[in-house]
Every structure is written in structure tokens, then in C-alpha cells.
Short mmCIF file of C-alpha atoms in Angstrom, two decimals:
data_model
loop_
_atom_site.label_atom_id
_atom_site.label_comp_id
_atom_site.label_asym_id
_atom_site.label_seq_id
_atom_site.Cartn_x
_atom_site.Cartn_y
_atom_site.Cartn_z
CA UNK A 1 -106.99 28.90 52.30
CA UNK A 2 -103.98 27.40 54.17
CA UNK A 3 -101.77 25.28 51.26
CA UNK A 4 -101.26 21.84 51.69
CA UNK A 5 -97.92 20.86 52.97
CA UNK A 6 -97.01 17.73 52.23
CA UNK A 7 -95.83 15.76 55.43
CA UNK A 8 -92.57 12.92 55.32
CA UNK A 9 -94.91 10.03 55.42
CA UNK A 10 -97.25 11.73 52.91
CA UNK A 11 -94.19 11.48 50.26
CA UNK A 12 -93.44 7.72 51.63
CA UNK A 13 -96.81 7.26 50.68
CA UNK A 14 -97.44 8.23 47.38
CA UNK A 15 -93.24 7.23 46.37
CA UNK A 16 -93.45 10.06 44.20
CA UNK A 17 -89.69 11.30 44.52
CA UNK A 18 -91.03 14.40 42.06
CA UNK A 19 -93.11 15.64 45.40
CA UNK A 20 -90.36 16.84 46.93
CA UNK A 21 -89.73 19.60 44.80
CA UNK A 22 -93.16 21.70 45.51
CA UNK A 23 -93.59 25.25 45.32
CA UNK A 24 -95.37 26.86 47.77
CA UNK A 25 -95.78 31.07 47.70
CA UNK A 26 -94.19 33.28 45.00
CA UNK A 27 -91.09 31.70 43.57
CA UNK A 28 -89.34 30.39 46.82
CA UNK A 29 -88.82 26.12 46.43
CA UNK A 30 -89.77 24.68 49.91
CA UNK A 31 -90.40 21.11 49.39
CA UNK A 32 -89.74 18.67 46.35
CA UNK A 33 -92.64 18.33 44.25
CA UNK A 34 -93.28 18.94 40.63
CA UNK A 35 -97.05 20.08 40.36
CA UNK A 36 -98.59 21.92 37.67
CA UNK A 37 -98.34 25.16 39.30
CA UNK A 38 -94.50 24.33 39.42
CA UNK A 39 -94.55 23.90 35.96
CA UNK A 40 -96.67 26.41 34.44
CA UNK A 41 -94.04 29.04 33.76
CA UNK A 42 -92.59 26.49 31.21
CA UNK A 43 -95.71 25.20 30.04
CA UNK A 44 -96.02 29.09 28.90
CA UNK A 45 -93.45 27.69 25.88
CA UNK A 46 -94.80 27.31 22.85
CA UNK A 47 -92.85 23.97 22.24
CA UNK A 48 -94.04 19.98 23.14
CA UNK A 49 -91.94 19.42 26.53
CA UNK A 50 -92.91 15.94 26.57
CA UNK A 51 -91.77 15.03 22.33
CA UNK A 52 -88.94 12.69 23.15
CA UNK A 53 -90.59 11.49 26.27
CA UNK A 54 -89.29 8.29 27.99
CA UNK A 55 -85.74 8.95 26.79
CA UNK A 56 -82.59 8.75 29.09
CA UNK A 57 -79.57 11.16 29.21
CA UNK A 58 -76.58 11.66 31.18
CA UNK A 59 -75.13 14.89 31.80
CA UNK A 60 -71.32 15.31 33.24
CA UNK A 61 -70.45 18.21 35.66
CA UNK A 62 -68.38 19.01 38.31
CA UNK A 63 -68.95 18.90 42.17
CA UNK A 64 -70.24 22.68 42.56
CA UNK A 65 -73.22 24.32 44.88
CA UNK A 66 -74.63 25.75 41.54
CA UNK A 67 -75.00 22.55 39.75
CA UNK A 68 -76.26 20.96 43.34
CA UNK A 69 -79.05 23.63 43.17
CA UNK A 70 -79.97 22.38 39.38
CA UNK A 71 -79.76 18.45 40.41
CA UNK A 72 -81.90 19.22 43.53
CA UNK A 73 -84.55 20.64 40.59
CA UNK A 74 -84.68 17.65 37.67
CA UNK A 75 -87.78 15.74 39.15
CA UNK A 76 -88.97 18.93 37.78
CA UNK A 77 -87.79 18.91 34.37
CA UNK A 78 -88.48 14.84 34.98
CA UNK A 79 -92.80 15.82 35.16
CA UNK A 80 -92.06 18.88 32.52
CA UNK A 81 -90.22 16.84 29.60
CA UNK A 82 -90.42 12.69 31.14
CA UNK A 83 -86.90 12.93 30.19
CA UNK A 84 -84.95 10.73 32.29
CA UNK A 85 -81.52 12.80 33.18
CA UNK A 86 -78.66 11.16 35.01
CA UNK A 87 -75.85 13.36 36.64
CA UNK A 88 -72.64 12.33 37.03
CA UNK A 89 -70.02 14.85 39.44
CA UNK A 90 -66.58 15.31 38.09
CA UNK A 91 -63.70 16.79 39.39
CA UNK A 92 -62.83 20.25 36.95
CA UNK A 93 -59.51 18.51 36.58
CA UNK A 94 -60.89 15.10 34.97
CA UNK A 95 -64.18 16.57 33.18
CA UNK A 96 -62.02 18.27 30.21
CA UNK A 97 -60.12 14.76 30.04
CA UNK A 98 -62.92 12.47 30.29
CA UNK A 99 -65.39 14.68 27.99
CA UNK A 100 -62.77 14.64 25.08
CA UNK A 101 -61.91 11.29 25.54
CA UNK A 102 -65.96 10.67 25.56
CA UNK A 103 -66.11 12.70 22.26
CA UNK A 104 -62.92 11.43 20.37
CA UNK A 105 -64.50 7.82 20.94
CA UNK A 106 -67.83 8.62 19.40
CA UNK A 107 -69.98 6.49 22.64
CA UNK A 108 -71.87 9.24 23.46
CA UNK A 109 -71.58 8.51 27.00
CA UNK A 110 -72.71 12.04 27.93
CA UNK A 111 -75.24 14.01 26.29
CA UNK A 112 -73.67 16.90 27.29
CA UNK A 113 -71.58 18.05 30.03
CA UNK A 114 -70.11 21.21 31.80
CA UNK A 115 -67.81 22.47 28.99
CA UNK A 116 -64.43 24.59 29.44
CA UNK A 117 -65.33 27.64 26.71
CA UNK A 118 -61.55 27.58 25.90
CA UNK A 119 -62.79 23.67 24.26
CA UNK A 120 -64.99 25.12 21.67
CA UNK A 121 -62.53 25.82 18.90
CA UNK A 122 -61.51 22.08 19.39
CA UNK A 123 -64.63 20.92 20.00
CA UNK A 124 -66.07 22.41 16.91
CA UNK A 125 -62.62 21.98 14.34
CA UNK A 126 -63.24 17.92 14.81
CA UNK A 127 -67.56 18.72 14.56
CA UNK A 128 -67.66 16.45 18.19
CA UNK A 129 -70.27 18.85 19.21
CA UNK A 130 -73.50 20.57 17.58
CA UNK A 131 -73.91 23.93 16.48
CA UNK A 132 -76.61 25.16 18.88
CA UNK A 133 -78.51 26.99 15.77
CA UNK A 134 -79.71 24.25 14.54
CA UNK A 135 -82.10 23.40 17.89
CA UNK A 136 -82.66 27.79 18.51
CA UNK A 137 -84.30 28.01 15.04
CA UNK A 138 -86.34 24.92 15.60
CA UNK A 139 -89.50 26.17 16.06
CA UNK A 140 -90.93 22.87 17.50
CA UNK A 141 -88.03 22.58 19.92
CA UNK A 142 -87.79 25.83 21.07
CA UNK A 143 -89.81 29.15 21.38
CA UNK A 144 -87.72 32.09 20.60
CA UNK A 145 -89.71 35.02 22.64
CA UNK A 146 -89.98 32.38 26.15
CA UNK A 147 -86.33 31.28 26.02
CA UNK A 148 -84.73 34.90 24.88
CA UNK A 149 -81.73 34.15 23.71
CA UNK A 150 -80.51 37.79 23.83
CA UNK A 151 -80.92 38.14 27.63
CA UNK A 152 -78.02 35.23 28.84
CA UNK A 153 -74.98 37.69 29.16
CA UNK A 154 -73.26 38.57 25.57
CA UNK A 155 -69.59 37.70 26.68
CA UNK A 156 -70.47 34.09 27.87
CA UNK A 157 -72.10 33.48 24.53
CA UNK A 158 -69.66 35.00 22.70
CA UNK A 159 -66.89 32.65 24.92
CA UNK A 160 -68.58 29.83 23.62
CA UNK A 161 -69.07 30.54 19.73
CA UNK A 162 -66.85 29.74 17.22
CA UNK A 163 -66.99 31.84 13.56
CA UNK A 164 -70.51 33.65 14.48
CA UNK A 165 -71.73 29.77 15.72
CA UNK A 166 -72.74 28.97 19.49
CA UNK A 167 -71.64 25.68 20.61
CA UNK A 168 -72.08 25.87 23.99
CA UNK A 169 -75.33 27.42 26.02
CA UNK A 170 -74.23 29.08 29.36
CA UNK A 171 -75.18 28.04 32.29
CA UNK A 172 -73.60 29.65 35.32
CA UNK A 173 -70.08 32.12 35.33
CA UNK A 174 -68.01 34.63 36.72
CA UNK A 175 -65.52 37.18 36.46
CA UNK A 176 -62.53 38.54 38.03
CA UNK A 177 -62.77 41.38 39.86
CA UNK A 178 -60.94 43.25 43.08
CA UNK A 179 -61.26 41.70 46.30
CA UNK A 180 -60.23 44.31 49.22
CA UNK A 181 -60.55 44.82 53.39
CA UNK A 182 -62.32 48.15 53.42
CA UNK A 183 -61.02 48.85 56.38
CA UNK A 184 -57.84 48.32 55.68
CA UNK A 185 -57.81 50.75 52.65
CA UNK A 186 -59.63 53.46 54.81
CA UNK A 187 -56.80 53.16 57.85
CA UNK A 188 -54.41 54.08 55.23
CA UNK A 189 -56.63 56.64 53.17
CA UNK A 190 -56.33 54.51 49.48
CA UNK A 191 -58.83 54.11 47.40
CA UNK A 192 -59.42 50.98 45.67
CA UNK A 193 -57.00 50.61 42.03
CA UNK A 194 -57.53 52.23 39.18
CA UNK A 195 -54.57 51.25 37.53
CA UNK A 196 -52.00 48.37 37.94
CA UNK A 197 -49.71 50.82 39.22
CA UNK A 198 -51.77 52.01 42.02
CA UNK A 199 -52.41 48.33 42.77
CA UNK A 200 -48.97 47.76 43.34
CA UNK A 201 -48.95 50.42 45.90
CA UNK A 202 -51.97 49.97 47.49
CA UNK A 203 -50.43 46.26 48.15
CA UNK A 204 -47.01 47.69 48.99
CA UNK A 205 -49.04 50.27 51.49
CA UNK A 206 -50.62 47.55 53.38
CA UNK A 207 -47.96 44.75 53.18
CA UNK A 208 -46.58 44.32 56.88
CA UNK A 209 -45.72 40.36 56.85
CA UNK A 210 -44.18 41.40 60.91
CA UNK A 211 -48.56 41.55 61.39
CA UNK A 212 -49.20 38.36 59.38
CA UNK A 213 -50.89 40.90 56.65
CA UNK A 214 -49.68 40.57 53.11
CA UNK A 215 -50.30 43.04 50.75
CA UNK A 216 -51.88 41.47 47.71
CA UNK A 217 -52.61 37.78 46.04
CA UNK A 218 -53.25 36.17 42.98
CA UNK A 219 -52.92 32.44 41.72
CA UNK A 220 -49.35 31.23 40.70
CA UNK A 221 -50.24 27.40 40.46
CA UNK A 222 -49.50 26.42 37.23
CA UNK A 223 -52.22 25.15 35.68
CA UNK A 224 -54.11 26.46 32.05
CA UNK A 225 -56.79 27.21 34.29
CA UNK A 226 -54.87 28.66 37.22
CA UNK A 227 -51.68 31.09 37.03
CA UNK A 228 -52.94 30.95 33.23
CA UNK A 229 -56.52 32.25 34.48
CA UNK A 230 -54.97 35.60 35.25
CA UNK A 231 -51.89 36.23 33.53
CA UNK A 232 -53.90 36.29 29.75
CA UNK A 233 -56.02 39.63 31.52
CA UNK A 234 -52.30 40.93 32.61
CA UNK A 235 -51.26 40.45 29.18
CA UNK A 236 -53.83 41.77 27.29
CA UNK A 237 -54.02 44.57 29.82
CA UNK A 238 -50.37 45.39 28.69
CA UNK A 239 -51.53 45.44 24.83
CA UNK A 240 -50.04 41.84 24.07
CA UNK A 241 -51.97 39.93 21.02
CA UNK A 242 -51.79 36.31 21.18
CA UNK A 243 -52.09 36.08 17.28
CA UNK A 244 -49.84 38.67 16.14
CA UNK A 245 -49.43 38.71 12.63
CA UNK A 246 -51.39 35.22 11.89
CA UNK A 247 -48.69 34.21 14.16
CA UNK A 248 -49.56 32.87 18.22
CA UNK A 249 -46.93 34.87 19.86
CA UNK A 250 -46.33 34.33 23.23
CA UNK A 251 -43.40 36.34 23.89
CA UNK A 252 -42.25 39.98 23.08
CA UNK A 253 -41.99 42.91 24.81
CA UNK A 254 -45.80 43.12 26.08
CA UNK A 255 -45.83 40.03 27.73
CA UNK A 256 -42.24 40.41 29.26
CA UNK A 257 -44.03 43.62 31.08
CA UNK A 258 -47.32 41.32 31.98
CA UNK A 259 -45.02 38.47 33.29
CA UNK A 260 -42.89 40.83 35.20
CA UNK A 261 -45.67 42.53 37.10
CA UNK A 262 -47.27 39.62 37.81
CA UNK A 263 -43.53 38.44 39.63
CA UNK A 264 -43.12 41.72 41.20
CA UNK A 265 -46.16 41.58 43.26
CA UNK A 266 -45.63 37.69 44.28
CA UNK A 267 -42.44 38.19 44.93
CA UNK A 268 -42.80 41.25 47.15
CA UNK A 269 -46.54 41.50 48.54
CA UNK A 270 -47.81 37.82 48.84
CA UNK A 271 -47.59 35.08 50.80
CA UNK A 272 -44.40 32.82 49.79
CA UNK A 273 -46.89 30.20 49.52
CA UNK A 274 -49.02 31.93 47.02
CA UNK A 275 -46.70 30.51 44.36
CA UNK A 276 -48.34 27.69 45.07
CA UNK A 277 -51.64 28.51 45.95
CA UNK A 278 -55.57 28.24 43.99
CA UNK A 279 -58.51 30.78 43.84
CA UNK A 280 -59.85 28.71 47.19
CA UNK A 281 -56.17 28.94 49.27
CA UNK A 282 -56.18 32.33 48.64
CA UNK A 283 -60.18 33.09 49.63
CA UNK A 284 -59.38 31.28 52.61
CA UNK A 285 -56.29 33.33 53.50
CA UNK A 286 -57.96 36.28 52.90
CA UNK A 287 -61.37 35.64 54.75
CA UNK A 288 -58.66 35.16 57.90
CA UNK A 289 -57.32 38.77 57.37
CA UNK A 290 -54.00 37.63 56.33
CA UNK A 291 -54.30 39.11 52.66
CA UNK A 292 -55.37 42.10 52.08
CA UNK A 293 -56.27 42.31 48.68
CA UNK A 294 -56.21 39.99 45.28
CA UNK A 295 -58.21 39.60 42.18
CA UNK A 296 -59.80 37.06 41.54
CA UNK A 297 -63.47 35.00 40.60
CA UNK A 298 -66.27 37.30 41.83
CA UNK A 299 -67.59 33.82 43.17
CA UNK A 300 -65.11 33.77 45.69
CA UNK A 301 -66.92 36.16 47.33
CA UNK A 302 -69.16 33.59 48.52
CA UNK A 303 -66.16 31.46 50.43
CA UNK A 304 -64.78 35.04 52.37
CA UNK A 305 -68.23 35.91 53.32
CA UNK A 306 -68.80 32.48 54.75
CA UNK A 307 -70.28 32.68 58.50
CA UNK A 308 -68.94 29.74 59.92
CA UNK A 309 -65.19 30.80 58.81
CA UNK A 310 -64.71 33.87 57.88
CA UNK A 311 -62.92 36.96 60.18
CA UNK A 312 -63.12 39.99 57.64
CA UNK A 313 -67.36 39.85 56.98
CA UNK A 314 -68.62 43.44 56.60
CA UNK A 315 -65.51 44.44 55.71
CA UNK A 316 -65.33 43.69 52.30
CA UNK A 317 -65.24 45.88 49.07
CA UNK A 318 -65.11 45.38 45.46
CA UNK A 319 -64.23 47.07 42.29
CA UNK A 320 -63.03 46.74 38.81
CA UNK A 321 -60.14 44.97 37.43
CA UNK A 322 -57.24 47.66 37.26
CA UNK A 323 -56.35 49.61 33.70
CA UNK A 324 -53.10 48.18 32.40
CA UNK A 325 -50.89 50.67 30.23
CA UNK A 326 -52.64 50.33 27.78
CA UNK A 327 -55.46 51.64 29.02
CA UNK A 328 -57.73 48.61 29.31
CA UNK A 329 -59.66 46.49 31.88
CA UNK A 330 -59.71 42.90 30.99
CA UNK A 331 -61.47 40.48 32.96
CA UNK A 332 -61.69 37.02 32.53
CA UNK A 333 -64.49 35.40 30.18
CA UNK A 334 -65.72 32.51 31.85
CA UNK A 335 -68.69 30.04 31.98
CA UNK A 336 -69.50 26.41 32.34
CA UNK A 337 -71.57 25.86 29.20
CA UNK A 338 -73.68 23.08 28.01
CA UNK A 339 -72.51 21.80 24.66
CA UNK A 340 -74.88 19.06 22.79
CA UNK A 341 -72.62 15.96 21.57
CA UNK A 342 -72.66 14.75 18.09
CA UNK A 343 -72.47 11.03 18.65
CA UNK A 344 -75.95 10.97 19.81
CA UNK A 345 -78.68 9.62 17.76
CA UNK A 346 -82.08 12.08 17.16
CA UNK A 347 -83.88 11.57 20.28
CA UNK A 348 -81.49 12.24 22.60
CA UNK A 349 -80.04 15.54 20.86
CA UNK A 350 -83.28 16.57 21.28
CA UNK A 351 -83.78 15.21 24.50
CA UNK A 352 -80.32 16.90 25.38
CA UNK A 353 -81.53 20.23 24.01
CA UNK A 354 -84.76 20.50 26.28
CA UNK A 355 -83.08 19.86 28.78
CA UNK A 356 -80.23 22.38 28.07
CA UNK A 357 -83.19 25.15 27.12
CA UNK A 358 -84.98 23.90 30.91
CA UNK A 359 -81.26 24.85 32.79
CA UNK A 360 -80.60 27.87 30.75
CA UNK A 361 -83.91 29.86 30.68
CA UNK A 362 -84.75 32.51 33.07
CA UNK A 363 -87.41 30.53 35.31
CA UNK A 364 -84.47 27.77 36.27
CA UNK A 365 -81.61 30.04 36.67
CA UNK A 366 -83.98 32.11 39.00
CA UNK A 367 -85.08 28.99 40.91
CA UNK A 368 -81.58 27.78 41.24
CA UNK A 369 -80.39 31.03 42.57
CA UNK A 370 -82.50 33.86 44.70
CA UNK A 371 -85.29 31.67 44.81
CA UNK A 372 -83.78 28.01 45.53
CA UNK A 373 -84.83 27.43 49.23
CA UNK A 374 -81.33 26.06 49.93
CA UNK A 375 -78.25 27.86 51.62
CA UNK A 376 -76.51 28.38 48.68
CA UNK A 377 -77.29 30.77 46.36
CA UNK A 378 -75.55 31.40 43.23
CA UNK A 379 -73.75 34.58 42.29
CA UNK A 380 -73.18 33.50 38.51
CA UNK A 381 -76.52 33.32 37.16
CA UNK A 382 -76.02 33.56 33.03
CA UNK A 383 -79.20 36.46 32.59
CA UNK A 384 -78.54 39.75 32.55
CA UNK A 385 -82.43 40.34 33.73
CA UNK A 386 -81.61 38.48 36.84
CA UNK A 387 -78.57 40.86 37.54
CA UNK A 388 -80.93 43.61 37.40
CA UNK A 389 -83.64 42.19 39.53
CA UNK A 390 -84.30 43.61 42.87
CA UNK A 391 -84.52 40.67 44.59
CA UNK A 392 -81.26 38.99 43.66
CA UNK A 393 -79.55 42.51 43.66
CA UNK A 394 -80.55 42.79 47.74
CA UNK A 395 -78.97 38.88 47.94
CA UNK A 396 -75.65 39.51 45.72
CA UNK A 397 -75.34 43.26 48.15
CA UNK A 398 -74.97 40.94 51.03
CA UNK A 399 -71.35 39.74 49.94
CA UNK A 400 -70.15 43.48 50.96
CA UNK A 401 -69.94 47.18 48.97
CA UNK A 402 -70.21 47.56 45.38
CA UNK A 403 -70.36 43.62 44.76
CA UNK A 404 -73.32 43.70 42.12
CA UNK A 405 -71.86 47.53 40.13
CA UNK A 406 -68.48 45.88 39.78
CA UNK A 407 -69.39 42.73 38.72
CA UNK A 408 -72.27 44.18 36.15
CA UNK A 409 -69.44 46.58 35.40
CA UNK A 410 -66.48 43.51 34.07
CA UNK A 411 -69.36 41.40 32.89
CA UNK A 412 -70.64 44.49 30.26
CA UNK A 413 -67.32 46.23 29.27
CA UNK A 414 -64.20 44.38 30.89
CA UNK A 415 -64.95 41.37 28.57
CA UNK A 416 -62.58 40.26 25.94
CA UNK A 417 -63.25 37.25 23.93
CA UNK A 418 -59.59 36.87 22.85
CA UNK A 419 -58.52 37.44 26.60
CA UNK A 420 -56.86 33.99 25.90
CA UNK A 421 -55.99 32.32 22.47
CA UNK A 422 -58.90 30.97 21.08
CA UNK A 423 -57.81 27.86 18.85
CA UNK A 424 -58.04 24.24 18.82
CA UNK A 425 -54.41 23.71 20.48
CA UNK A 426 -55.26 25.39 23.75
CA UNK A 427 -55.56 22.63 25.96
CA UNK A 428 -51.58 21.82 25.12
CA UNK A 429 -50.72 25.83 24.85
CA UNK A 430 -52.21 26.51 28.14
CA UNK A 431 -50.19 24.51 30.05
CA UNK A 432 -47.02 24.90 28.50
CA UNK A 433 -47.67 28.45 29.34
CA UNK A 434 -48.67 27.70 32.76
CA UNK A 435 -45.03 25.84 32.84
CA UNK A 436 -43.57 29.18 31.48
CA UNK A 437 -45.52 31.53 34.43
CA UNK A 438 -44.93 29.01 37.17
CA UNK A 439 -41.04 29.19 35.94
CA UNK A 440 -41.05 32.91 36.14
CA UNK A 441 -42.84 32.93 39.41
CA UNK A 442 -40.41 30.84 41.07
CA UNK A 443 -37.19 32.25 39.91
CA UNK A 444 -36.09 29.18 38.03
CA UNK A 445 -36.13 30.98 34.75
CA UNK A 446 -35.97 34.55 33.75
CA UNK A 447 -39.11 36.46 32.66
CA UNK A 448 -37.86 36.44 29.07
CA UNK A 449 -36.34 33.14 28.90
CA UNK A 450 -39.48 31.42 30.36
CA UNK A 451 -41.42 32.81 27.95
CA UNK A 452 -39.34 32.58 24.98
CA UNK A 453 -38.91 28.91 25.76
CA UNK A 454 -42.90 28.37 25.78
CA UNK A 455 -43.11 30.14 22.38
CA UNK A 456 -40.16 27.48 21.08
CA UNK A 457 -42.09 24.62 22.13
CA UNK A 458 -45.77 26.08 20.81
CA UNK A 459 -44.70 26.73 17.48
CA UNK A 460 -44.49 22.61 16.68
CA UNK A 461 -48.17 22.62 18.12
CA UNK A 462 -49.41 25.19 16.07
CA UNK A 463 -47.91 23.66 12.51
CA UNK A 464 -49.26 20.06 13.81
#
């Protein structure tokens, strides 16, 4: 029997905007329609989708393909739940503002939004947000074996828990990893780096500026989220401990070495500009063979593998972060997460909650990535079954050699949930220390008096 594809002036007809969202054939999203068959993997719950029916949330989150893909699905969740949800894009720069200023009012003006994981210790010291226990245990609101807790990826939970309690459910997230030109390496016989030594050679064997081809990148905008997104893994790498002795230290003889490998290879490998430059200038410089290495958000690997821009496809590799001296790997630990606000009253937490258990289980994060009909696909689904399915495997393998094993590799053992200081202060900490790297970076301060200077002006926040 041929299915039923619904025409343009079929949908006109009927006005049902859920339409569009139809399924037809195993798991790939061709139209827009919410039918039963659409819905029966959820229905499988053992939980009332449609208790809080007929309320209205809003939900905050930045302008990003992988929340496009989820928007493009809520007439689902709409026909699954009748839960109204309203979306509302904000820049990554103004969602950590307007979400604390949202919770430190008590309006409730979103339900939940996409939350920064280094927010939970704040989030959670002034009880602004629920502890997500509460709604797991529930039986009515959620059923244990559908959702399976246990299979969205360990780190990113443990990112967004404070004292043994998850605040925050994960919804998409990445790592860093090595970003190299195969060919490149294999002209000059290396190998990808094992070690942040061999890294700095590696760059310093393929840096010939006279060719327009810099050796290496990384981010040295200041920002907590930006030159402060990889010198914590530098840090840590080099056996620093952000609370050393009770004490946040920031300083010391650990991170003087982190700090003054991270100069070395700006100063001598990259780009000038790099001091200046974000995870997306330097994708873009190195998907136009300028660069010909960095480490950075295995989502990137999506913008240098873009076919209406990119000069270097096919001739990509990845691996691992590098071992610092001490011996370790240590990637970055990040997600957006989906926190549930406190100022709400019953029927939207709950509302809130089915709709964070909807974008978190296995069926949507599938739907919104290897089997969304759109031309984005997302590389940082939260379930570790996903990783190992064969059909988003065969997807991710597209972005170029060893893309899926060193990702898999960071997300299970390169994680380190102190990779950056974990306490309500952050937001103020990070970029002081972002002042501190940026400092460093641009020769306005010495490695050890930039960062003896950031722990002088910490040490107020931490008594306050």
C-alpha cells in the first residue's frame, strides 16, 4: 500500500500546523505531522503525557541547528503532552544574563532554558532551580526503564549535579578533541600528538606562515567561555587543582607551566589574529587550509566539513586531546542542559518536566539527529546508545578519520568534572581569569604576574 502523503493544500486544509511533522518509513521525519504512529514510541511510557494538558511554557535557548532540529519537532510533543511550549532564541552571550536575572526575580518567565553546567553550583546554592530527583522518582511523571537515565553520557550528568543531585538534564554536547590536515601530517611523516610536547612540534613542523599555513590554533578571546574553555584542560593537564587546600588557587607553579604553553604556541605557531579569535574564526581558517591543526569542540567538525565552504574535506583527521606532564588527557565537560525553575507553580514544573523527559529521551535525540530529515544533523547527541548505533556511527564517519573513536574516546575517559572550578562564584572567576589569559596572551603582563593578579582579585569573591 502506497502511504498517504499529505499535499500543501491538504495541510491548508485541515490548518493542522501538527501535520507537518509526519513520519513516513522507519524513523526518517519527512513532513510535519504528529500522528499516532509518530507518537507511539512515547506512548510506550508508562506515564499520563497529557496530565497537565492545556498548560503553556516557555523555554529559552540559543540560536543553534540542534535546538532548530528540536523546535522543528514540538507540534509533536504539542499532540503527545497538549502542552503548549514557546521558544524563545538567545544569543549564548545574553542567555546566562537573562536566565539569572529571570531566576533572581522569581517571574518565572522561562520554565527552563539552555543552562551553562558551570551555573549549577549557583543555581542550586540560592535553590532557583529544582533538583531533578524529585520528577525521576515520580513514578506518575516518569517511567524509569523508557527514559533510562543511565544511558545520557555520565560526564554531562555529572557536569550538571551538584553534591550527588542533578539539576540540569542534558540535552546536546561536545568535547574537545584534535583537529588535523591528514595530509599535511603524512607529507611530513608525524603522527597525530600524543603528548603536548609532540603537539608543539607537530605545529612547529608544519608552521610555514611564507605559505599562508600556520602551525596550530586555539581560542585566546577572553571570555569564561572562550580562552577560559581551554586553558582549565591545559591546567589540569599540567596537575594544577583549582581548590588546593580548601583554597581556589589560581596561580602556582602548575598553572605558570599551563599558561606558558598555551603562549608559546600562539605566539609562535598561530595566526597573530588568533589572539583574538573564537572556536568559529578558527574552523573557518582552518576549513581554508590556513591552519593546520587546533583543538577544539568536536562540533566544529561540522563547520570545516561544510560543502559550500570548505577547501580541506577528506582531509581531515581526529584524535585525542594530548597527555600533559602529568600524564593526563582532559577534555572539556560540556552540555547545554535543561534545568526546571523554582518560581513556577505545580503545573508547569510538571509541564516543564515532560517536556524536558520528551527532548532528552532516546526517541527525540534520535529524531533530532540521524533521523531528522533536515540538513543538519547533530554530532552531540547526549546517549551513549546513539554513539554506538550503526546508523549515526556511518553519519558522524562522514566528518573524516577516527571522528566517532576519538570523540567516544574524551567523552568516556578524558572527562573531568573539576576540569574548571565548580562553585557558585564562577561566572565572576571565569572572567577575571579570562582577563588574566588574554593578558598573558598578548604580552601585556607576564605569565606569573597575570595570574597572580587574578588570584588577588578572586580571593575577595571567594570570602563574599
Amino acid at each position: 500500500m502506497t502511504p498517504f502523503k499529505p499535499t500543501r493544500r491538504t495541510l491548508l486544509k485541515t490548518g493542522t500546523a501538527a501535520a507537518a511533522l509526519a513520519t513516513f518509513g522507519p524513523g526518517i521525519l519527512r513532513h510535519a505531522s504528529a500522528q499516532d504512529a509518530d507518537l507511539a514510541p512515547y506512548k510506550s511510557a508508562q506515564i499520563d503525557w497529557q496530565q497537565v494538558s492545556g498548560e503553556t511554557i516557555t523555554v529559552a535557548v540559543i540560536p543553534a541547528s540542534y535546538f532548530e532540529n528540536l523546535i522543528t519537532l514540538a507540534p509533536q510533543f504539542k499532540a503527545l503532552t497538549g502542552i503548549d511550549v514557546r521558544f524563545e532564541k538567545i544569543p549564548p552571550a545574553q542567555i546566562r544574563q537573562k536566565s539569572v536575572i529571570d531566576l533572581t526575580s522569581k517571574t518565572g518567565t522561562y520554565a527552563t532554558h539552555a543552562a551553562d553546567p558551570m551555573y549549577y553550583a549557583l543555581y542550586a546554592a540560592n535553590k532557583w532551580v529544582e533538583p531533578l530527583d524529585t520528577y525521576l522518582n515520580d513514578k506518575a511523571l516518569t517511567d524509569q526503564a523508557w527514559f533510562k537515565l543511565d544511558d545520557i553520557i555520565p560526564a554531562w550528568r555529572s557536569a550538571n549535579g551538584i553534591d550527588g543531585k542533578l539539576y540540569g538534564m542534558p540535552y546536546d554536547g561536545e568535547v574537545t578533541i584534535q583537529v588535523y590536515r591528514k595530509d599535511l601530517y603524512d607529507a611530513k611523516g608525524l603522527k597525530p600528538a600524543d603528548t603536548l610536547e609532540a603537539y608543539m612540534a607537530n605545529a612547529a613542523a608544519l608552521n610555514t606562515p611564507n605559505d599562508r599555513v600556520w602551525g596550530a590554533a586555539l581560542r585566546g578571546v577572553a571570555g569564561a567561555g572562550q580562552n577560559m574553555y581551554i586553558y582549565p584542560s591545559l591546567f589540569r593537564e599540567f596537575g594544577g587543582d583549582w581548590m588546593k587546600g580548601g583554597k581556589l588557587s589560581v596561580n602556582g607553579p602548575e598553572a605558570e607551566g599551563a599558561l606558558a604553553w598555551y603562549v608559546d604556541i600562539m605566539k609562535k605557531y598561530a595566526p597573530t589574529a588568533a589572539a583574538n579569535w573564537n572556536w568559529p574564526d578558527i574552523a573557518d581558517a582552518f576549513s581554508q587550509g590556513t591552519v593546520a591543526s587546533y583543538i577544539d569542540a568536536h562540533s566544529s567538525a561540522s563547520v570545516v566539513n561544510n560543502p559550500e565552504k570548505s577547501k580541506v574535506i577528506g582531509k581531515v583527521a581526529y584524535a585525542r586531546w594530548p597527555k600533559g606532564p602529568s600524564g593526563k588527557r582532559t577534555t572539556s565537560i560540556w552540555n547545554w542542559g535543561f534545568p526546571i525553575n523554582s518560581a513556577l507553580p505545580e503545573k508547569k514544573r510538571k509541564a516543564t518536566w515532560l517536556f524536558i523527559q520528551w527532548a532528552a529521551s532516546a526517541e527525540t535525540q534520535a529524531r533530532t539527529a540521524h533521523k531528522f530529515a533536515g540538513p543538519t544533523k547533530r554530532s552531540g547527541v547526549n546517549r551513549t546508545s546513539i554513539w554506538k548505533d550503526p546508523d549515526y556511527i556511518k553519519l558522524m564517519s562522514g566528518f573524516g578519520d577516527n571522528f566517532v573513536e576519538a570523540t567516544m574516546g574524551a567523552l568516556q575517559d578524558d572527562t573531568d568534572v573539576d576540569w574548571r572550578p565548580r562553585v557558585p562564584q564562577w561566572p565572576a572567576i571565569g572572567d577575571t581569569m579570562a582577563t588574566a589569559i588574554q593578558s598573558a596572551l598578548s604580552g601585556q603582563a607576564t605569565i606569573k604576574a597575570a595570574l597572580d593578579d587574578a588570584q588577588r582579585r578572586i580571593e575577595p569573591m571567594m570570602r563574599g
